[in-house]
């Protein structure tokens, strides 16, 4: 099964209203990063044990570790969890930026260094979420990370 099929199957497996919200977020991400690389992480480690919730990823950045090694990874991720949905905006240098800039305007959401978590899309301002995502994509490109 290719990545697009995995994503479609994963979104379809979600109960309502999460299914509709995940589909809307997926469409938003395809508009923000139309040529972006798609990722699907099923949440399993190398021993096939579930270690996290499945995540749909968008874009491409190269993570640089302290030991000099690098790893390609997505820039933006969306993940359904037991309490709602999380949007991950990775690669931000300032871990307080999302909360300071978008936190109050988002609505009923919890904002941490790189994660925006909410119960349903109707609880948040989707335009503010899109602005935060676009900032994350732009910030990654300014640091030399790829946006494909």
Coordinates of N, CA and C in Angstrom, one line a residue:
X1 N 0.8 -1.2 0.0 CA 0.0 0.0 0.0 C 0.9 1.2 0.0
X2 N 0.6 2.2 -0.9 CA 1.5 3.4 -1.0 C 1.0 4.4 0.1
X3 N 1.8 5.5 0.3 CA 1.6 6.4 1.4 C 0.2 7.1 1.2
X4 N -0.2 7.5 0.0 CA -1.5 8.1 -0.1 C -2.6 7.1 0.3
X5 N -2.5 5.9 0.0 CA -3.5 4.9 0.4 C -3.5 4.7 1.9
X6 N -2.3 4.6 2.5 CA -2.2 4.5 3.9 C -2.9 5.7 4.6
X7 N -2.7 6.9 4.1 CA -3.3 8.1 4.7 C -4.8 8.0 4.6
X8 N -5.3 7.6 3.4 CA -6.7 7.5 3.1 C -7.4 6.5 4.1
X9 N -6.7 5.3 4.2 CA -7.2 4.3 5.1 C -7.2 4.7 6.5
X10 N -6.2 5.4 7.0 CA -6.1 5.9 8.3 C -7.2 6.9 8.6
X11 N -7.4 7.9 7.8 CA -8.4 8.9 8.0 C -9.8 8.2 8.0
X12 N -10.0 7.3 7.1 CA -11.3 6.6 7.0 C -11.6 5.8 8.3
X13 N -10.6 5.3 9.0 CA -10.7 4.5 10.2 C -11.1 5.3 11.4
X14 N -11.1 6.6 11.3 CA -11.4 7.4 12.5 C -12.9 7.6 12.7
X15 N -13.4 7.6 13.9 CA -14.8 7.8 14.1 C -15.1 9.3 13.9
X16 N -16.4 9.6 13.7 CA -16.8 10.9 13.5 C -16.8 11.6 14.9
X17 N -16.6 12.9 15.1 CA -16.3 13.8 14.0 C -14.8 13.9 13.6
X18 N -14.0 13.0 14.2 CA -12.5 13.0 14.0 C -12.2 12.7 12.5
X19 N -13.0 11.8 11.9 CA -12.8 11.5 10.5 C -12.9 12.8 9.6
X20 N -14.0 13.5 9.8 CA -14.3 14.7 9.0 C -13.2 15.8 9.3
X21 N -12.8 15.9 10.6 CA -11.8 16.9 10.9 C -10.4 16.5 10.4
X22 N -10.1 15.3 10.4 CA -8.8 14.8 9.9 C -8.8 15.0 8.3
X23 N -9.9 14.7 7.7 CA -10.0 14.9 6.2 C -9.8 16.4 5.9
X24 N -10.4 17.3 6.7 CA -10.3 18.7 6.4 C -8.9 19.2 6.7
X25 N -8.2 18.7 7.7 CA -6.8 19.1 8.0 C -5.9 18.6 6.9
X26 N -6.2 17.4 6.4 CA -5.4 16.8 5.3 C -5.5 17.7 4.0
X27 N -6.7 18.1 3.7 CA -6.9 19.0 2.6 C -6.2 20.3 2.8
X28 N -6.3 20.9 4.0 CA -5.6 22.1 4.3 C -4.1 22.0 4.0
X29 N -3.6 20.9 4.5 CA -2.1 20.6 4.4 C -1.7 20.5 2.9
X30 N -2.6 19.9 2.1 CA -2.3 19.7 0.7 C -2.3 21.1 0.0
X31 N -3.1 22.0 0.5 CA -3.2 23.4 -0.1 C -1.9 24.1 0.4
X32 N -1.5 24.0 1.6 CA -0.4 24.7 2.1 C 0.9 24.2 1.5
X33 N 1.1 23.0 1.4 CA 2.3 22.3 0.8 C 1.9 21.5 -0.4
X34 N 1.4 22.1 -1.5 CA 0.9 21.3 -2.6 C 1.9 20.3 -3.2
X35 N 3.2 20.6 -3.2 CA 4.2 19.8 -3.7 C 5.0 19.1 -2.6
X36 N 4.5 19.2 -1.4 CA 5.2 18.7 -0.2 C 5.2 17.1 -0.2
X37 N 6.3 16.6 0.3 CA 6.4 15.2 0.5 C 5.4 14.7 1.5
X38 N 4.7 13.6 1.3 CA 3.8 13.0 2.2 C 4.5 11.9 3.0
X39 N 4.1 11.8 4.2 CA 4.7 10.7 5.1 C 3.5 10.0 5.8
X40 N 3.7 8.8 6.2 CA 2.8 8.2 7.1 C 3.6 7.3 8.1
X41 N 3.5 7.6 9.4 CA 4.1 6.8 10.4 C 3.0 6.1 11.2
X42 N 3.1 4.8 11.1 CA 2.0 4.0 11.8 C 2.1 3.9 13.3
X43 N 3.2 4.5 13.9 CA 3.3 4.5 15.3 C 4.0 3.3 15.9
X44 N 4.6 2.4 15.0 CA 5.2 1.2 15.5 C 6.7 1.4 15.3
X45 N 7.4 0.8 16.3 CA 8.9 0.8 16.3 C 9.4 -0.4 15.4
X46 N 10.8 -0.6 15.5 CA 11.4 -1.6 14.6 C 11.0 -3.0 15.1
X47 N 10.5 -3.1 16.3 CA 10.0 -4.4 16.8 C 8.5 -4.6 16.7
X48 N 7.9 -3.7 15.9 CA 6.5 -3.7 15.6 C 5.6 -3.4 16.8
X49 N 6.2 -2.8 17.8 CA 5.4 -2.4 19.0 C 4.8 -1.0 18.8
X50 N 3.6 -0.8 19.2 CA 3.0 0.5 19.1 C 3.7 1.4 20.1
X51 N 4.3 2.5 19.7 CA 5.0 3.4 20.6 C 4.4 4.9 20.5
X52 N 3.6 5.1 19.5 CA 2.9 6.4 19.4 C 1.7 6.3 18.5
X53 N 0.9 7.4 18.5 CA -0.3 7.4 17.6 C 0.2 7.5 16.2
X54 N -0.5 7.0 15.2 CA -0.1 7.2 13.8 C -0.1 8.7 13.5
X55 N 0.8 9.1 12.6 CA 0.9 10.5 12.2 C 1.1 10.6 10.7
X56 N 0.3 11.6 10.2 CA 0.4 11.9 8.8 C 1.4 13.1 8.7
X57 N 2.4 13.0 7.9 CA 3.4 14.1 7.8 C 3.4 14.8 6.5
X58 N 3.9 16.0 6.5 CA 3.9 16.9 5.3 C 5.2 17.6 5.2
X59 N 5.8 17.7 4.0 CA 7.0 18.5 3.9 C 8.2 17.7 4.2
X60 N 9.4 18.3 4.1 CA 10.6 17.6 4.4 C 11.6 18.5 5.0
X61 N 12.2 18.1 6.1 CA 13.3 18.8 6.7 C 14.4 17.8 7.1
X62 N 15.6 18.3 7.3 CA 16.7 17.4 7.7 C 17.0 17.7 9.1
X63 N 16.8 16.8 10.0 CA 17.1 17.0 11.4 C 18.6 16.7 11.6
X64 N 19.3 17.6 12.4 CA 20.7 17.4 12.6 C 20.9 17.1 14.1
X65 N 21.5 16.0 14.4 CA 21.7 15.6 15.8 C 23.1 16.0 16.3
X66 N 23.2 16.1 17.6 CA 24.5 16.5 18.2 C 25.7 15.7 17.8
X67 N 25.5 14.4 17.5 CA 26.6 13.6 17.1 C 27.0 13.8 15.6
X68 N 26.3 14.7 14.9 CA 26.6 15.0 13.5 C 25.7 14.2 12.5
X69 N 25.0 13.2 13.0 CA 24.1 12.4 12.1 C 22.9 13.3 11.7
X70 N 22.3 12.9 10.6 CA 21.2 13.6 10.1 C 20.1 12.6 9.8
X71 N 18.8 13.1 9.7 CA 17.7 12.3 9.4 C 16.6 13.1 8.7
X72 N 16.1 12.7 7.6 CA 15.0 13.4 7.0 C 13.7 13.1 7.8
X73 N 12.9 14.1 7.9 CA 11.7 14.0 8.7 C 10.7 15.0 8.1
X74 N 9.4 14.9 8.5 CA 8.4 15.8 8.0 C 8.5 17.1 8.8
X75 N 7.9 18.2 8.2 CA 7.8 19.5 8.9 C 6.6 19.7 9.7
X76 N 5.4 19.2 9.2 CA 4.2 19.4 9.9 C 3.5 18.0 10.0
X77 N 3.0 17.7 11.1 CA 2.3 16.4 11.3 C 0.9 16.5 11.9
X78 N 0.0 15.7 11.6 CA -1.3 15.6 12.2 C -1.5 14.2 12.7
X79 N -2.1 14.2 13.9 CA -2.3 12.9 14.6 C -3.6 12.9 15.4
X80 N -4.4 11.9 15.2 CA -5.6 11.7 16.1 C -5.1 11.0 17.3
X81 N -5.7 11.4 18.5 CA -5.4 10.8 19.7 C -6.7 10.6 20.5
X82 N -6.7 10.0 21.7 CA -7.9 9.7 22.4 C -8.7 11.0 22.8
X83 N -8.1 12.1 22.9 CA -8.8 13.3 23.3 C -9.1 14.3 22.2
X84 N -8.6 14.0 21.0 CA -8.8 14.9 19.9 C -7.7 14.8 18.8
X85 N -7.2 15.9 18.4 CA -6.2 15.9 17.3 C -5.0 16.8 17.7
X86 N -3.8 16.4 17.3 CA -2.6 17.2 17.5 C -2.1 17.6 16.2
X87 N -1.6 18.8 16.1 CA -0.9 19.3 14.9 C 0.5 19.6 15.4
X88 N 1.5 19.0 14.8 CA 2.9 19.2 15.2 C 3.6 20.1 14.1
X89 N 4.2 21.2 14.6 CA 4.9 22.1 13.7 C 6.4 22.0 14.2
X90 N 7.1 21.2 13.4 CA 8.5 20.8 13.9 C 9.6 21.7 13.3
X91 N 10.7 21.8 14.0 CA 11.8 22.6 13.5 C 11.9 24.0 13.9
X92 N 11.0 24.4 14.8 CA 11.0 25.8 15.3 C 12.1 26.0 16.3
X93 N 12.9 27.1 16.1 CA 14.0 27.4 17.0 C 13.4 27.9 18.4
X94 N 12.5 28.8 18.3 CA 11.9 29.4 19.5 C 10.7 28.6 20.0
X95 N 10.9 27.8 21.1 CA 9.8 26.9 21.5 C 8.7 27.7 22.2
X96 N 8.7 29.0 22.4 CA 7.6 29.7 23.0 C 6.8 30.5 21.9
X97 N 7.3 30.5 20.7 CA 6.7 31.3 19.6 C 5.2 30.9 19.3
X98 N 4.9 29.7 19.2 CA 3.5 29.3 18.9 C 2.6 29.7 19.9
X99 N 2.9 29.5 21.2 CA 2.0 29.8 22.3 C 1.8 31.4 22.4
X100 N 2.9 32.1 22.3 CA 2.9 33.6 22.4 C 2.1 34.2 21.2
X101 N 2.3 33.7 20.0 CA 1.8 34.3 18.8 C 0.4 33.9 18.5
X102 N 0.1 32.6 18.7 CA -1.2 32.1 18.2 C -2.1 31.5 19.3
X103 N -1.5 31.3 20.5 CA -2.3 30.6 21.6 C -3.6 31.3 21.9
X104 N -3.6 32.6 22.2 CA -4.9 33.2 22.6 C -5.9 33.3 21.5
X105 N -5.5 33.4 20.2 CA -6.5 33.5 19.1 C -7.0 32.2 18.6
X106 N -6.3 31.1 19.0 CA -6.7 29.8 18.4 C -8.1 29.3 18.9
X107 N -8.4 29.6 20.1 CA -9.7 29.1 20.6 C -9.4 28.0 21.7
X108 N -10.2 27.0 21.8 CA -10.0 25.9 22.8 C -8.9 25.0 22.3
X109 N -7.7 25.4 22.5 CA -6.5 24.5 22.1 C -5.4 24.7 23.2
X110 N -4.7 23.6 23.3 CA -3.5 23.6 24.1 C -2.3 23.8 23.2
X111 N -1.4 24.8 23.5 CA -0.3 25.0 22.6 C 1.0 24.8 23.4
X112 N 1.9 23.9 23.0 CA 3.2 23.8 23.6 C 4.2 24.2 22.6
X113 N 5.5 23.8 22.9 CA 6.6 24.3 22.0 C 6.4 24.0 20.5
X114 N 5.9 22.9 20.2 CA 5.7 22.5 18.8 C 4.4 21.8 18.5
X115 N 3.5 21.8 19.4 CA 2.2 21.0 19.3 C 1.0 21.9 19.6
X116 N 0.0 21.8 18.7 CA -1.3 22.5 18.9 C -2.3 21.3 19.0
X117 N -2.9 21.2 20.2 CA -3.8 20.1 20.5 C -5.2 20.6 20.8
X118 N -6.2 20.0 20.2 CA -7.6 20.4 20.3 C -8.5 19.2 20.2
X119 N -9.8 19.4 20.7 CA -10.7 18.3 20.6 C -11.3 18.2 19.2
X120 N -11.9 19.2 18.7 CA -12.4 19.2 17.3 C -12.1 20.5 16.6
X121 N -12.2 20.5 15.3 CA -12.0 21.8 14.5 C -12.9 22.9 14.9
X122 N -14.2 22.5 15.3 CA -15.1 23.6 15.6 C -14.7 24.4 16.8
X123 N -13.8 23.8 17.6 CA -13.3 24.5 18.9 C -12.3 25.5 18.6
X124 N -11.7 25.5 17.4 CA -10.6 26.5 17.1 C -10.9 27.3 15.9
X125 N -10.1 28.4 15.8 CA -10.1 29.2 14.6 C -9.2 28.6 13.6
X126 N -9.7 28.0 12.5 CA -8.9 27.3 11.5 C -8.0 28.3 10.8
X127 N -8.4 29.6 10.6 CA -7.5 30.5 10.0 C -6.3 30.8 10.8
X128 N -6.4 30.8 12.1 CA -5.2 31.0 12.9 C -4.3 29.7 12.9
X129 N -5.0 28.6 12.9 CA -4.2 27.3 12.8 C -3.4 27.3 11.5
X130 N -4.1 27.7 10.4 CA -3.4 27.8 9.1 C -2.2 28.7 9.1
X131 N -2.4 29.9 9.8 CA -1.3 30.9 9.9 C -0.1 30.3 10.6
X132 N -0.4 29.5 11.7 CA 0.7 28.9 12.5 C 1.4 27.8 11.6
X133 N 0.6 27.1 10.8 CA 1.2 26.1 10.0 C 2.1 26.7 8.9
X134 N 1.6 27.8 8.3 CA 2.3 28.5 7.3 C 3.6 29.1 7.8
X135 N 3.5 29.6 9.1 CA 4.7 30.1 9.7 C 5.8 29.0 9.9
X136 N 5.3 27.8 10.3 CA 6.2 26.7 10.5 C 6.9 26.3 9.2
X137 N 6.2 26.3 8.1 CA 6.7 25.9 6.8 C 7.8 27.0 6.4
X138 N 7.4 28.3 6.6 CA 8.3 29.4 6.2 C 9.6 29.4 7.1
X139 N 9.4 29.2 8.4 CA 10.5 29.1 9.3 C 11.5 28.0 9.0
X140 N 11.0 26.9 8.6 CA 11.8 25.7 8.2 C 12.6 26.1 7.0
X141 N 12.0 26.7 6.0 CA 12.7 27.0 4.8 C 13.8 28.1 5.0
X142 N 13.6 29.0 6.0 CA 14.6 30.0 6.3 C 15.8 29.4 7.0
X143 N 15.7 28.2 7.6 CA 16.8 27.6 8.2 C 17.5 26.6 7.3
X144 N 17.1 26.6 6.0 CA 17.7 25.8 5.0 C 17.1 24.4 4.9
X145 N 16.0 24.2 5.6 CA 15.3 22.9 5.4 C 14.4 23.0 4.1
X146 N 14.3 21.8 3.6 CA 13.5 21.7 2.3 C 12.1 21.7 2.6
X147 N 11.3 22.3 1.6 CA 9.9 22.3 1.8 C 9.2 21.4 0.8
X148 N 9.8 20.4 0.4 CA 9.1 19.5 -0.5 C 8.8 18.1 0.1

